[in-house]
XYZ file of C-alpha atoms in Angstrom:
729
model
C 0.483 38.978 37.660
C -1.100 38.305 34.227
C -0.210 41.857 33.134
C 3.367 41.508 34.387
C 3.740 38.191 32.551
C 2.619 39.876 29.339
C 5.124 42.681 29.876
C 7.945 40.214 30.465
C 6.956 38.346 27.283
C 7.042 41.604 25.326
C 10.457 42.492 26.709
C 11.919 39.156 25.652
C 13.684 39.780 22.311
C 11.527 39.398 19.229
C 14.596 38.365 17.263
C 15.200 34.795 18.419
C 18.895 35.085 17.539
C 19.468 37.729 20.269
C 19.670 37.351 24.031
C 18.606 39.508 26.928
C 20.943 42.380 27.709
C 21.735 43.184 31.325
C 19.413 46.193 31.196
C 16.581 44.094 29.687
C 17.009 41.451 32.331
C 16.984 44.031 35.146
C 13.877 45.632 33.584
C 12.095 42.257 33.569
C 13.091 41.853 37.201
C 11.815 45.360 38.021
C 8.453 44.698 36.392
C 8.147 41.440 38.266
C 8.978 43.076 41.656
C 6.518 45.879 41.005
C 3.808 43.348 40.406
C 4.183 42.190 43.987
C 4.486 45.687 45.520
C 1.486 47.148 47.328
C 2.687 50.664 46.516
C 1.650 52.402 43.339
C 4.688 54.690 43.470
C 7.677 54.020 41.232
C 10.225 51.800 42.903
C 13.922 52.458 43.091
C 15.511 49.349 41.584
C 18.325 49.616 44.139
C 15.956 49.616 47.094
C 17.155 46.404 48.738
C 14.313 46.347 51.270
C 11.721 46.202 48.505
C 13.786 43.611 46.673
C 14.036 41.220 49.578
C 10.447 41.700 50.761
C 8.765 41.488 47.328
C 10.934 39.219 45.150
C 10.022 35.516 44.814
C 12.853 34.075 42.669
C 11.063 30.767 41.947
C 7.992 32.518 40.549
C 10.099 35.049 38.652
C 12.350 32.542 36.904
C 9.424 30.184 36.334
C 7.654 33.023 34.509
C 10.771 33.755 32.469
C 11.105 30.080 31.487
C 7.435 29.815 30.543
C 7.665 32.888 28.302
C 10.933 31.966 26.593
C 10.642 31.722 22.822
C 14.107 30.455 21.920
C 16.746 28.140 23.333
C 19.115 31.123 23.697
C 16.749 32.511 26.311
C 16.984 29.243 28.230
C 20.785 29.361 28.035
C 20.838 32.794 29.661
C 18.277 31.848 32.298
C 20.337 28.771 33.136
C 23.404 30.980 33.613
C 21.407 33.292 35.915
C 20.278 30.302 37.947
C 23.867 29.123 38.313
C 25.086 32.601 39.336
C 22.275 33.079 41.837
C 22.579 29.572 43.293
C 19.073 28.639 42.186
C 20.374 25.743 40.081
C 19.670 23.577 43.122
C 15.935 24.317 42.922
C 14.252 21.128 41.704
C 11.144 23.109 40.745
C 13.050 25.474 38.431
C 15.321 22.813 36.923
C 12.276 20.651 36.201
C 10.626 23.587 34.416
C 13.850 24.272 32.535
C 14.178 20.646 31.365
C 10.526 20.577 30.237
C 11.007 23.781 28.252
C 14.211 22.436 26.706
C 12.224 19.379 25.619
C 9.761 21.673 23.841
C 12.660 23.231 21.909
C 14.214 19.832 21.105
C 17.323 20.524 23.222
C 17.711 16.891 24.292
C 21.476 16.898 24.873
C 21.404 20.175 26.800
C 18.511 18.935 28.945
C 20.514 15.794 29.738
C 23.507 17.851 30.872
C 21.340 20.061 33.102
C 19.748 16.949 34.600
C 23.091 15.243 35.206
C 24.382 18.295 37.095
C 21.486 18.125 39.558
C 22.560 16.210 42.653
C 19.383 14.646 43.972
C 16.551 14.704 41.409
C 13.041 13.989 42.670
C 10.360 12.051 40.765
C 9.189 15.214 38.963
C 12.627 15.897 37.490
C 13.023 12.219 36.547
C 9.661 12.404 34.794
C 10.740 15.531 32.928
C 13.962 14.013 31.562
C 12.303 10.670 30.703
C 9.473 12.547 28.965
C 12.061 14.620 27.076
C 13.672 11.509 25.568
C 10.466 9.522 25.040
C 8.749 12.460 23.354
C 11.541 12.769 20.787
C 11.674 8.999 20.122
C 14.934 8.397 22.005
C 13.283 5.357 23.506
C 16.443 3.486 24.427
C 17.744 6.490 26.380
C 14.368 6.857 28.107
C 14.548 3.258 29.344
C 18.133 3.727 30.527
C 17.045 6.784 32.508
C 14.220 4.773 34.058
C 16.751 2.130 35.106
C 18.924 4.858 36.679
C 15.864 6.166 38.488
C 15.272 2.764 40.029
C 18.923 2.432 41.037
C 18.575 5.843 42.750
C 15.639 4.393 44.764
C 13.182 6.963 43.421
C 9.702 5.438 43.157
C 7.812 6.115 39.926
C 4.441 7.835 39.998
C 1.412 7.739 37.725
C 3.153 9.965 35.164
C 6.409 8.014 34.993
C 5.019 4.651 34.003
C 3.028 5.697 30.882
C 6.166 7.464 29.585
C 8.203 4.289 30.084
C 5.495 2.162 28.461
C 5.537 4.474 25.437
C 9.301 3.897 25.140
C 8.764 0.126 25.391
C 6.165 0.373 22.606
C 8.541 2.369 20.428
C 11.201 -0.332 20.763
C 8.653 -3.182 20.611
C 10.325 -4.355 23.825
C 7.703 -6.762 25.110
C 9.915 -8.174 27.864
C 10.751 -4.748 29.308
C 7.105 -3.727 29.107
C 6.050 -6.797 31.046
C 8.532 -5.876 33.774
C 6.985 -2.418 33.917
C 3.586 -4.097 34.157
C 4.874 -5.929 37.226
C 6.020 -2.660 38.762
C 2.577 -1.173 38.154
C 1.154 -3.800 40.496
C 4.040 -3.439 42.947
C 3.548 0.323 43.249
C -0.244 0.122 43.457
C -1.281 1.638 40.099
C -3.581 -1.189 38.990
C -6.591 1.131 39.385
C -4.949 4.195 37.813
C -6.775 4.646 34.488
C -3.968 6.806 33.052
C -1.420 4.064 33.691
C -3.767 1.289 32.556
C -4.455 3.124 29.277
C -0.697 3.144 28.721
C -0.666 -0.624 29.240
C -3.487 -1.167 26.724
C -1.645 0.914 24.109
C 1.662 -0.851 24.862
C 0.334 -4.385 24.430
C -1.619 -3.396 21.310
C 1.428 -1.836 19.638
C 3.507 -4.917 20.458
C 0.955 -7.166 18.748
C -0.314 -8.605 22.041
C -3.925 -7.608 21.455
C -5.319 -10.382 23.669
C -3.357 -9.040 26.666
C -4.429 -5.504 25.803
C -8.032 -6.710 25.893
C -7.558 -8.296 29.337
C -6.273 -4.984 30.722
C -9.106 -3.087 29.022
C -11.802 -5.428 30.370
C -10.512 -4.912 33.943
C -10.861 -1.129 33.707
C -13.747 0.105 35.847
C -13.600 3.743 34.813
C -12.932 3.817 31.068
C -12.060 7.116 29.425
C -12.177 7.990 25.731
C -8.442 7.195 25.684
C -9.209 3.672 26.950
C -11.707 3.051 24.162
C -9.498 4.631 21.535
C -6.476 2.555 22.579
C -8.270 -0.792 22.273
C -10.081 0.160 19.036
C -6.796 1.335 17.492
C -5.116 -1.842 18.726
C -7.577 -4.128 16.972
C -7.494 -2.028 13.790
C -3.679 -2.061 13.698
C -3.464 -5.798 14.412
C -5.587 -6.927 11.484
C -8.856 -7.443 13.378
C -11.083 -4.727 11.909
C -14.359 -6.459 12.743
C -13.529 -6.581 16.453
C -12.465 -2.928 16.328
C -15.859 -2.048 14.852
C -17.693 -4.179 17.406
C -16.003 -2.338 20.287
C -16.700 1.007 18.620
C -20.379 0.073 18.468
C -20.246 -0.873 22.157
C -18.639 2.481 22.932
C -21.365 4.383 21.077
C -24.059 2.398 22.888
C -22.575 3.647 26.159
C -22.938 7.238 24.893
C -19.196 7.866 24.788
C -18.471 10.607 22.262
C -15.627 9.563 19.929
C -12.605 11.771 19.417
C -10.711 12.154 16.142
C -8.234 9.415 17.111
C -11.046 6.877 17.565
C -12.611 7.920 14.268
C -9.290 7.469 12.451
C -9.086 3.879 13.746
C -12.711 3.167 12.844
C -12.174 4.497 9.335
C -9.118 2.276 9.016
C -11.211 -0.725 10.044
C -13.946 0.062 7.507
C -11.215 0.561 4.894
C -9.767 -2.878 5.649
C -13.146 -4.589 5.228
C -14.000 -2.256 2.295
C -17.369 -1.312 3.798
C -17.985 1.914 1.924
C -21.493 2.562 3.257
C -20.456 2.395 6.910
C -17.376 4.445 6.075
C -19.659 7.118 4.642
C -21.666 7.141 7.881
C -18.459 7.807 9.820
C -17.691 10.611 7.351
C -21.089 12.110 8.190
C -20.251 11.837 11.899
C -16.945 13.630 11.267
C -18.767 16.517 9.579
C -21.449 16.605 12.281
C -18.952 17.082 15.119
C -16.882 19.575 13.106
C -13.716 17.547 12.538
C -13.736 17.559 8.729
C -10.571 19.685 8.579
C -8.577 17.457 10.951
C -5.601 16.352 8.844
C -5.420 12.756 10.103
C -9.117 12.278 9.408
C -8.706 13.725 5.908
C -5.916 11.214 5.299
C -8.042 8.307 6.576
C -11.055 9.374 4.530
C -8.926 9.731 1.409
C -7.473 6.242 1.938
C -10.923 4.731 2.521
C -12.552 6.234 -0.565
C -9.499 5.428 -2.707
C -9.351 1.783 -1.626
C -13.109 1.371 -2.070
C -12.874 2.610 -5.649
C -14.353 6.075 -5.090
C -11.288 7.814 -6.466
C -13.152 10.980 -7.488
C -14.264 11.635 -3.899
C -10.800 10.661 -2.662
C -9.212 13.169 -5.009
C -11.542 15.959 -3.843
C -10.430 15.300 -0.238
C -6.814 15.134 -1.362
C -7.152 18.517 -3.051
C -8.515 20.059 0.176
C -5.106 19.669 1.808
C -2.886 22.663 1.090
C 0.223 20.561 1.594
C -0.671 16.830 1.466
C 1.707 14.688 3.483
C 3.394 11.521 2.249
C 0.668 9.217 3.592
C -1.951 11.102 1.603
C 0.096 11.011 -1.611
C 0.554 7.262 -1.115
C -3.159 6.697 -0.483
C -4.115 8.571 -3.646
C -1.496 7.002 -5.943
C -2.211 3.522 -4.569
C -5.965 4.079 -4.909
C -5.590 5.103 -8.541
C -3.282 2.167 -9.312
C -5.435 -0.506 -7.629
C -8.670 0.680 -9.184
C -7.527 0.761 -12.796
C -6.839 4.502 -13.033
C -3.298 3.790 -14.097
C -2.619 6.904 -16.144
C -3.859 9.121 -13.285
C -1.593 7.255 -10.861
C 1.463 7.788 -13.058
C 0.545 11.447 -13.640
C 0.194 12.074 -9.896
C 3.512 10.341 -9.219
C 5.225 12.523 -11.822
C 3.653 15.599 -10.205
C 4.919 14.480 -6.830
C 8.531 14.101 -7.911
C 8.399 17.325 -9.956
C 7.594 19.134 -6.689
C 10.579 17.438 -5.011
C 8.310 15.777 -2.466
C 10.120 12.923 -0.759
C 8.792 9.479 -1.709
C 9.086 6.175 0.123
C 9.063 2.533 -0.955
C 5.240 2.465 -0.801
C 5.009 5.409 -3.200
C 7.324 3.963 -5.807
C 5.864 0.446 -5.473
C 2.378 1.837 -6.193
C 3.719 3.822 -9.155
C 5.475 0.716 -10.488
C 2.204 -1.234 -10.154
C 0.487 1.439 -12.234
C 3.204 1.253 -14.903
C 2.811 -2.537 -15.027
C -0.921 -2.155 -15.646
C -0.401 0.464 -18.358
C 1.798 -2.056 -20.153
C 4.046 0.552 -21.789
C 7.639 -0.629 -22.043
C 8.853 2.945 -22.562
C 7.145 4.006 -19.348
C 8.600 0.970 -17.586
C 12.101 1.962 -18.720
C 11.541 5.509 -17.432
C 10.482 4.139 -14.052
C 13.506 1.839 -13.904
C 15.767 4.778 -14.718
C 14.165 6.843 -11.932
C 14.607 4.019 -9.402
C 18.235 3.547 -10.486
C 18.997 7.151 -9.501
C 17.081 6.992 -6.228
C 17.808 5.619 -2.780
C 15.531 2.653 -3.518
C 17.729 1.058 -6.187
C 18.673 -1.751 -3.774
C 15.304 -1.964 -2.003
C 14.124 -5.560 -2.296
C 10.412 -4.655 -2.363
C 10.922 -2.062 -5.094
C 13.130 -4.345 -7.184
C 10.573 -7.140 -6.902
C 7.934 -4.734 -8.203
C 10.271 -3.824 -11.097
C 10.693 -7.505 -12.013
C 6.912 -7.892 -12.103
C 6.524 -4.638 -14.074
C 8.951 -5.551 -16.857
C 7.446 -9.028 -17.178
C 3.953 -7.521 -17.549
C 5.219 -4.889 -19.982
C 6.460 -7.568 -22.362
C 10.180 -7.789 -21.595
C 10.995 -10.813 -19.481
C 14.671 -10.301 -20.367
C 14.687 -6.865 -18.708
C 12.884 -8.400 -15.741
C 15.728 -10.912 -15.493
C 18.251 -8.072 -15.719
C 16.685 -6.407 -12.645
C 16.572 -9.782 -10.891
C 20.254 -10.488 -11.558
C 21.473 -7.059 -10.404
C 19.528 -7.155 -7.119
C 21.940 -7.803 -4.217
C 19.278 -9.421 -2.022
C 16.696 -11.922 -3.197
C 13.937 -13.312 -1.019
C 11.293 -15.881 -1.918
C 8.978 -13.119 -3.196
C 11.527 -11.915 -5.748
C 12.396 -15.448 -6.898
C 8.678 -16.177 -7.266
C 8.067 -12.929 -9.202
C 10.726 -13.900 -11.728
C 9.329 -17.434 -12.065
C 5.801 -16.038 -12.542
C 7.230 -13.692 -15.197
C 8.656 -16.642 -17.102
C 5.256 -18.316 -16.776
C 3.472 -15.327 -18.345
C 5.758 -15.586 -21.367
C 5.504 -19.362 -21.661
C 9.185 -19.971 -20.929
C 8.725 -23.113 -18.924
C 12.305 -24.406 -19.122
C 13.744 -21.140 -17.780
C 11.165 -21.136 -14.954
C 12.133 -24.653 -13.885
C 15.871 -23.883 -14.133
C 15.360 -20.824 -11.928
C 13.401 -22.942 -9.433
C 16.369 -25.298 -9.085
C 18.737 -22.341 -8.704
C 16.439 -20.959 -6.024
C 16.645 -24.173 -4.018
C 20.416 -24.294 -4.391
C 20.664 -20.780 -2.977
C 18.854 -21.951 0.161
C 15.537 -20.160 -0.468
C 12.441 -22.258 0.274
C 9.643 -21.934 -2.310
C 6.153 -20.844 -1.272
C 2.687 -21.285 -2.759
C 3.173 -18.403 -5.232
C 6.360 -20.025 -6.512
C 4.380 -23.105 -7.492
C 1.628 -21.043 -9.132
C 4.332 -19.542 -11.357
C 5.904 -22.934 -12.076
C 2.592 -24.603 -12.919
C 1.597 -21.660 -15.129
C 4.935 -21.864 -16.943
C 4.528 -25.613 -17.517
C 0.931 -25.084 -18.585
C 1.874 -22.450 -21.185
C 4.766 -24.568 -22.461
C 3.060 -27.953 -22.650
C 5.381 -29.481 -20.016
C 2.772 -31.887 -18.664
C 5.044 -34.383 -16.883
C 7.170 -31.644 -15.324
C 4.090 -29.768 -14.114
C 2.546 -32.918 -12.660
C 5.728 -33.672 -10.706
C 6.004 -30.112 -9.433
C 2.419 -30.171 -8.198
C 3.152 -33.247 -6.120
C 6.370 -31.644 -4.801
C 4.338 -29.059 -2.935
C 3.722 -31.392 -0.023
C 7.501 -31.693 0.471
C 7.464 -28.063 1.608
C 4.305 -28.355 3.673
C 2.287 -26.312 1.160
C -1.411 -27.081 0.850
C -2.608 -26.551 -2.747
C -5.157 -23.774 -3.238
C -7.801 -23.422 -5.945
C -5.290 -21.660 -8.170
C -2.922 -24.644 -8.066
C -5.709 -27.105 -8.866
C -6.902 -24.891 -11.730
C -3.374 -24.828 -13.167
C -3.219 -28.643 -13.133
C -6.651 -28.944 -14.786
C -5.522 -26.447 -17.435
C -2.230 -28.326 -17.840
C -3.986 -31.664 -18.445
C -6.864 -30.209 -20.454
C -4.765 -28.213 -22.921
C -2.677 -31.311 -23.598
C -5.858 -33.227 -24.476
C -6.100 -35.286 -21.296
C -9.708 -34.272 -20.670
C -10.761 -37.475 -18.892
C -7.761 -37.286 -16.553
C -8.576 -33.629 -15.860
C -12.159 -34.588 -14.990
C -10.980 -37.417 -12.684
C -8.533 -34.991 -11.042
C -11.399 -32.586 -10.301
C -13.591 -35.333 -8.885
C -10.809 -36.380 -6.471
C -9.973 -32.886 -5.237
C -9.995 -32.642 -1.399
C -11.685 -29.219 -1.637
C -14.819 -28.156 -3.480
C -13.900 -27.109 -7.054
C -14.332 -23.393 -7.619
C -14.871 -21.116 -10.600
C -11.220 -21.196 -11.700
C -11.174 -25.014 -11.824
C -14.391 -25.403 -13.830
C -13.341 -22.493 -16.051
C -10.069 -24.268 -16.891
C -11.984 -27.421 -17.810
C -14.454 -25.527 -20.027
C -11.587 -23.762 -21.791
C -9.913 -27.093 -22.499
C -13.194 -28.539 -23.778
C -13.500 -25.592 -26.165
C -9.992 -26.253 -27.539
C -10.672 -29.972 -28.083
C -14.428 -29.707 -28.861
C -15.622 -31.857 -25.953
C -19.205 -30.583 -25.988
C -20.786 -32.835 -23.324
C -18.014 -32.338 -20.786
C -17.932 -28.634 -21.626
C -21.649 -28.328 -20.909
C -21.137 -30.119 -17.583
C -18.400 -27.642 -16.625
C -20.564 -24.712 -17.790
C -23.472 -25.821 -15.574
C -21.220 -25.547 -12.518
C -19.903 -22.188 -13.683
C -23.410 -20.752 -14.246
C -24.335 -21.925 -10.755
C -21.255 -20.455 -9.048
C -20.841 -17.285 -11.112
C -24.041 -16.671 -13.109
C -23.226 -13.166 -14.386
C -19.703 -13.692 -15.686
C -19.773 -13.020 -19.412
C -16.653 -15.045 -20.106
C -18.295 -18.375 -19.234
C -21.133 -17.843 -21.710
C -18.707 -16.761 -24.441
C -16.554 -19.861 -23.903
C -19.555 -22.186 -24.163
C -20.853 -20.283 -27.196
C -17.443 -20.619 -28.859
C -17.492 -24.344 -28.092
C -20.914 -24.693 -29.739
C -19.797 -22.572 -32.708
C -16.654 -24.654 -33.253
C -18.901 -27.769 -33.315
C -21.344 -25.897 -35.628
C -24.187 -26.338 -33.118
C -25.905 -23.129 -34.179
C -29.222 -23.848 -32.470
C -27.439 -24.113 -29.123
C -25.547 -20.905 -29.876
C -28.894 -19.158 -30.442
C -30.419 -20.564 -27.235
C -27.388 -19.489 -25.244
C -27.628 -15.968 -26.629
C -31.285 -15.844 -25.541
C -30.238 -16.970 -22.056
C -27.614 -14.224 -21.952
C -30.222 -11.607 -22.863
C -32.605 -12.915 -20.192
C -29.898 -12.617 -17.537
C -28.780 -9.234 -18.806
C -25.316 -10.565 -19.643
C -23.578 -8.901 -22.579
C -20.351 -9.863 -24.291
C -17.407 -7.672 -23.314
C -16.233 -5.479 -26.155
C -12.749 -6.366 -27.245
C -10.113 -3.699 -27.656
C -6.407 -3.575 -28.341
C -3.824 -1.041 -27.231
C -0.647 -0.354 -29.144
C 2.306 1.673 -27.895
C 3.773 4.144 -30.381
C 6.573 6.430 -29.224
C 5.647 5.901 -25.600
C 1.949 6.667 -26.140
C -0.944 4.200 -26.123
C -3.679 4.144 -28.774
C -6.819 2.021 -28.359
C -8.801 0.307 -31.135
C -12.035 -1.690 -31.149
C -13.483 -4.087 -33.717
C -13.983 -2.261 -37.033
C -12.763 0.973 -35.433
C -12.942 3.997 -37.782
C -12.634 6.751 -35.178
C -8.912 7.403 -35.526
C -7.846 10.489 -37.557
C -5.773 8.185 -39.771
C -8.518 5.573 -40.111
C -8.441 5.714 -43.924
C -4.717 4.895 -43.992
C -5.209 2.203 -41.336
C -8.004 0.438 -43.222
C -5.984 0.611 -46.443
C -3.101 -1.095 -44.609
C -5.532 -3.737 -43.279
C -6.650 -4.474 -46.858
C -3.018 -4.665 -48.037
C -2.218 -7.120 -45.233
C -5.266 -9.270 -46.031
C -4.252 -9.397 -49.689
C -0.687 -10.374 -48.812
C -1.945 -12.994 -46.351
C -4.068 -14.657 -49.054
C -1.174 -14.594 -51.496
C 1.001 -16.270 -48.835
C -1.551 -19.069 -48.466
C -3.208 -17.976 -45.213
C -6.667 -19.519 -44.704
C -8.890 -17.758 -42.113
C -10.171 -19.764 -39.138
C -13.891 -19.080 -39.108
C -15.001 -21.512 -36.412
C -14.526 -19.118 -33.492
C -17.129 -16.611 -34.716
C -20.230 -16.632 -32.523
C -22.759 -16.071 -35.337
C -23.843 -18.345 -38.177
C -22.708 -15.902 -40.876
C -21.989 -16.680 -44.492
C -18.297 -17.175 -45.315
C -17.544 -13.784 -46.856
C -19.173 -11.879 -43.959
C -17.325 -14.037 -41.446
C -14.007 -13.413 -43.171
C -14.631 -9.664 -43.228
C -15.495 -9.672 -39.504
C -12.304 -11.522 -38.607
C -9.981 -9.207 -40.513
C -11.418 -6.203 -38.660
C -10.636 -7.523 -35.163
C -9.034 -4.903 -32.944
C -5.538 -6.426 -32.893
C -5.422 -6.521 -36.708
C -6.288 -2.804 -36.804
C -3.683 -2.093 -34.115
C -1.021 -3.940 -36.123
C -1.909 -1.952 -39.243
C -1.644 1.322 -37.314
C 1.719 0.250 -35.921
C 3.056 -0.572 -39.355
C 2.184 2.855 -40.818
C 3.397 4.726 -37.713
C 6.846 3.223 -37.117
C 10.069 2.671 -38.991
C 10.745 -0.732 -40.605
C 12.057 -3.270 -38.110
C 10.459 -1.587 -35.061
C 8.921 -4.033 -32.573
C 5.158 -3.647 -32.235
C 3.753 -4.069 -28.702
C 0.024 -4.721 -28.378
C -2.185 -5.364 -25.348
C -5.590 -7.031 -25.780
C -8.208 -7.138 -23.018
C -9.572 -10.531 -24.151
C -7.975 -13.802 -25.115
C -6.681 -13.629 -28.700
C -8.810 -15.596 -31.154
C -7.353 -18.469 -33.160
C -7.703 -16.575 -36.437
C -5.819 -13.470 -35.284
C -3.127 -15.619 -33.663
C -2.513 -17.457 -36.931
C -2.695 -14.268 -38.994
C -0.215 -12.458 -36.714
C 2.318 -15.259 -37.217
C 2.078 -14.776 -40.995
C 2.224 -10.974 -40.691
C 5.390 -11.080 -38.544
C 7.145 -12.907 -41.379
C 5.664 -10.838 -44.194
C 6.684 -7.478 -42.659
C 9.851 -8.769 -40.943
C 8.791 -7.448 -37.540
C 8.673 -8.774 -33.990
C 5.113 -8.407 -32.696
C 4.526 -8.812 -28.955
C 0.893 -9.373 -27.945
C -0.296 -9.500 -24.346
C -3.769 -11.037 -24.147
C -5.893 -11.831 -21.089
C -3.869 -14.968 -20.305
C -0.260 -14.559 -21.401
C 2.296 -13.007 -23.757
C 2.835 -14.061 -27.358
C 6.097 -13.123 -29.088
C 5.639 -13.404 -32.872
C 8.779 -13.477 -35.006
C 9.517 -14.816 -38.492
C 6.197 -16.657 -38.715
C 6.488 -18.378 -35.334
C 4.903 -17.637 -31.929
C 6.753 -18.181 -28.662
C 3.780 -20.164 -27.350
C 4.393 -22.861 -29.964
C 0.660 -22.696 -30.717
C 0.124 -24.103 -27.231
C -2.289 -21.649 -25.681
């Protein structure tokens, strides 16, 4: 029979657009009959005796169905069954429906099923499987209801199919009814059915119920273990998923690729790179390194854990990476500071006409926000405007955040205003944007508009409001807003307390800030003590600053910023001996001051400069422009602020050091590289020093330019000798 099956397969048309001719069909029939003949002599096709004694129509048509390669073949076979009266054979119709499911002929399969008068459980299973397999879950459940009305009892194959449909629709109530039927029909010990229950409850977020079913299983298969491990991983409980995986390994159960995918997801969630690497070794050991889903999971794990080089090597192994892999790589680049690589990969993706989703574009927007280029931000906004995501609330929220971080809060507001739907996240993003730019009044006005629109603020909303008040000197307003949080049932977090300490401290209310910290219901953290130390530096409160620094050194002993703040405080008070001792302490701990740099955007491209930088090809012109600016500043009456320098240098050396700060060099480069009147946009990795802040105000008036500077804390918009922060920073 194997030889005859091969012959029939060969006789079926190679061109899927053709159908069997009458001669071809009769030849297939002849070959089949001959296979059952005991005679080796050629048979006369018209020999009726041979036909009736040797021909088994069920086996013949079953073989034809199994070897069909196109839906046109099934159409012709169906016609033959109707002509020969075999359309009443449940065995053949069940095979036909299953084959139609393989070809995606859902509607045709439904018509064939509906024409059958009295379907048995096997045919019901076939049609339910057909719909469930192709994600027509609602239709699958309707068919199951019809099956029950027809008084056909389900078997061990029916119920898992129905549970899959319930999972697809997240229909917990219907699934629980099916669970009841499992008991009623006696399948509580059927591991195949029970595995379906575990997967169903897990996918519906009922992981505790899934665990109850799993624990009652006496004979667990790899599917049982995989279902519960996947359930915990997908429901935000990675540690429990890993604990069960360890239990599975202790019982010498060999994991399959599905289990390994879930375990990798769990290690990705907890960012345990070392254990993730051990799973990678296991994948290689059992020969699954080319399994596409595992490649995707490994790429996502390495990308999220910051190993973007390894992630990219795995990404490049895929001939045609799918959307999930593109997303993992772009997101990994964006979240680990490889912003230019993220944008480049996104551009490559769209140049290849690969379909994106909201996750893709949100990750690309995040990367653009980190780059800080307004030109790039405008390009991204233009791309989104032409895409299907122009009204997507998640994408538009990301655009609001992007424009605010790229220096244009007005463009952020434009995106906000044009968005048809606004949830609390979008309102909060816009308020936070105003906070970054020190526009406290606008932030508070938007907060009131938010409440009038019926949107309830959340904890992020109040972080934005308190930041806006802090950067605008609105002490009373910020204090009231902080105490409004309880009206919405919001418990303040460390970030809220730090904002209030900063708010009071910057305004000079150092004693009140200290009392506020002492009365906090939670233990003050790094952000709170850091805010107090920063305020002490501004107002030269040495004793209180030292007290705050002691807590910071205890909580976060290797953070350079704390030592620099205290050193600046000592320097401003001219306590040079303490500056020297602190520098010795920094050396002993191996703590070094972060090198400052500034980025400036010229014609859509970013150029970086460091203190005293002479590496640029136009460095001679740049330094000449710096000298011209310094001369014009002196003529305009500018007096350098020397107190923020960490060393006890003589005056001339101090002055020379200050004028060579990275932002001054970046400004000079911008002036010689752009037309008069062009806005200069600069990003600095550290907080701008007092001297450069004052000098930039003068320069903006001298050269009649707007200069936008984004430092580590906020944005400063310099124009006509004035900064948007009102010198309150």
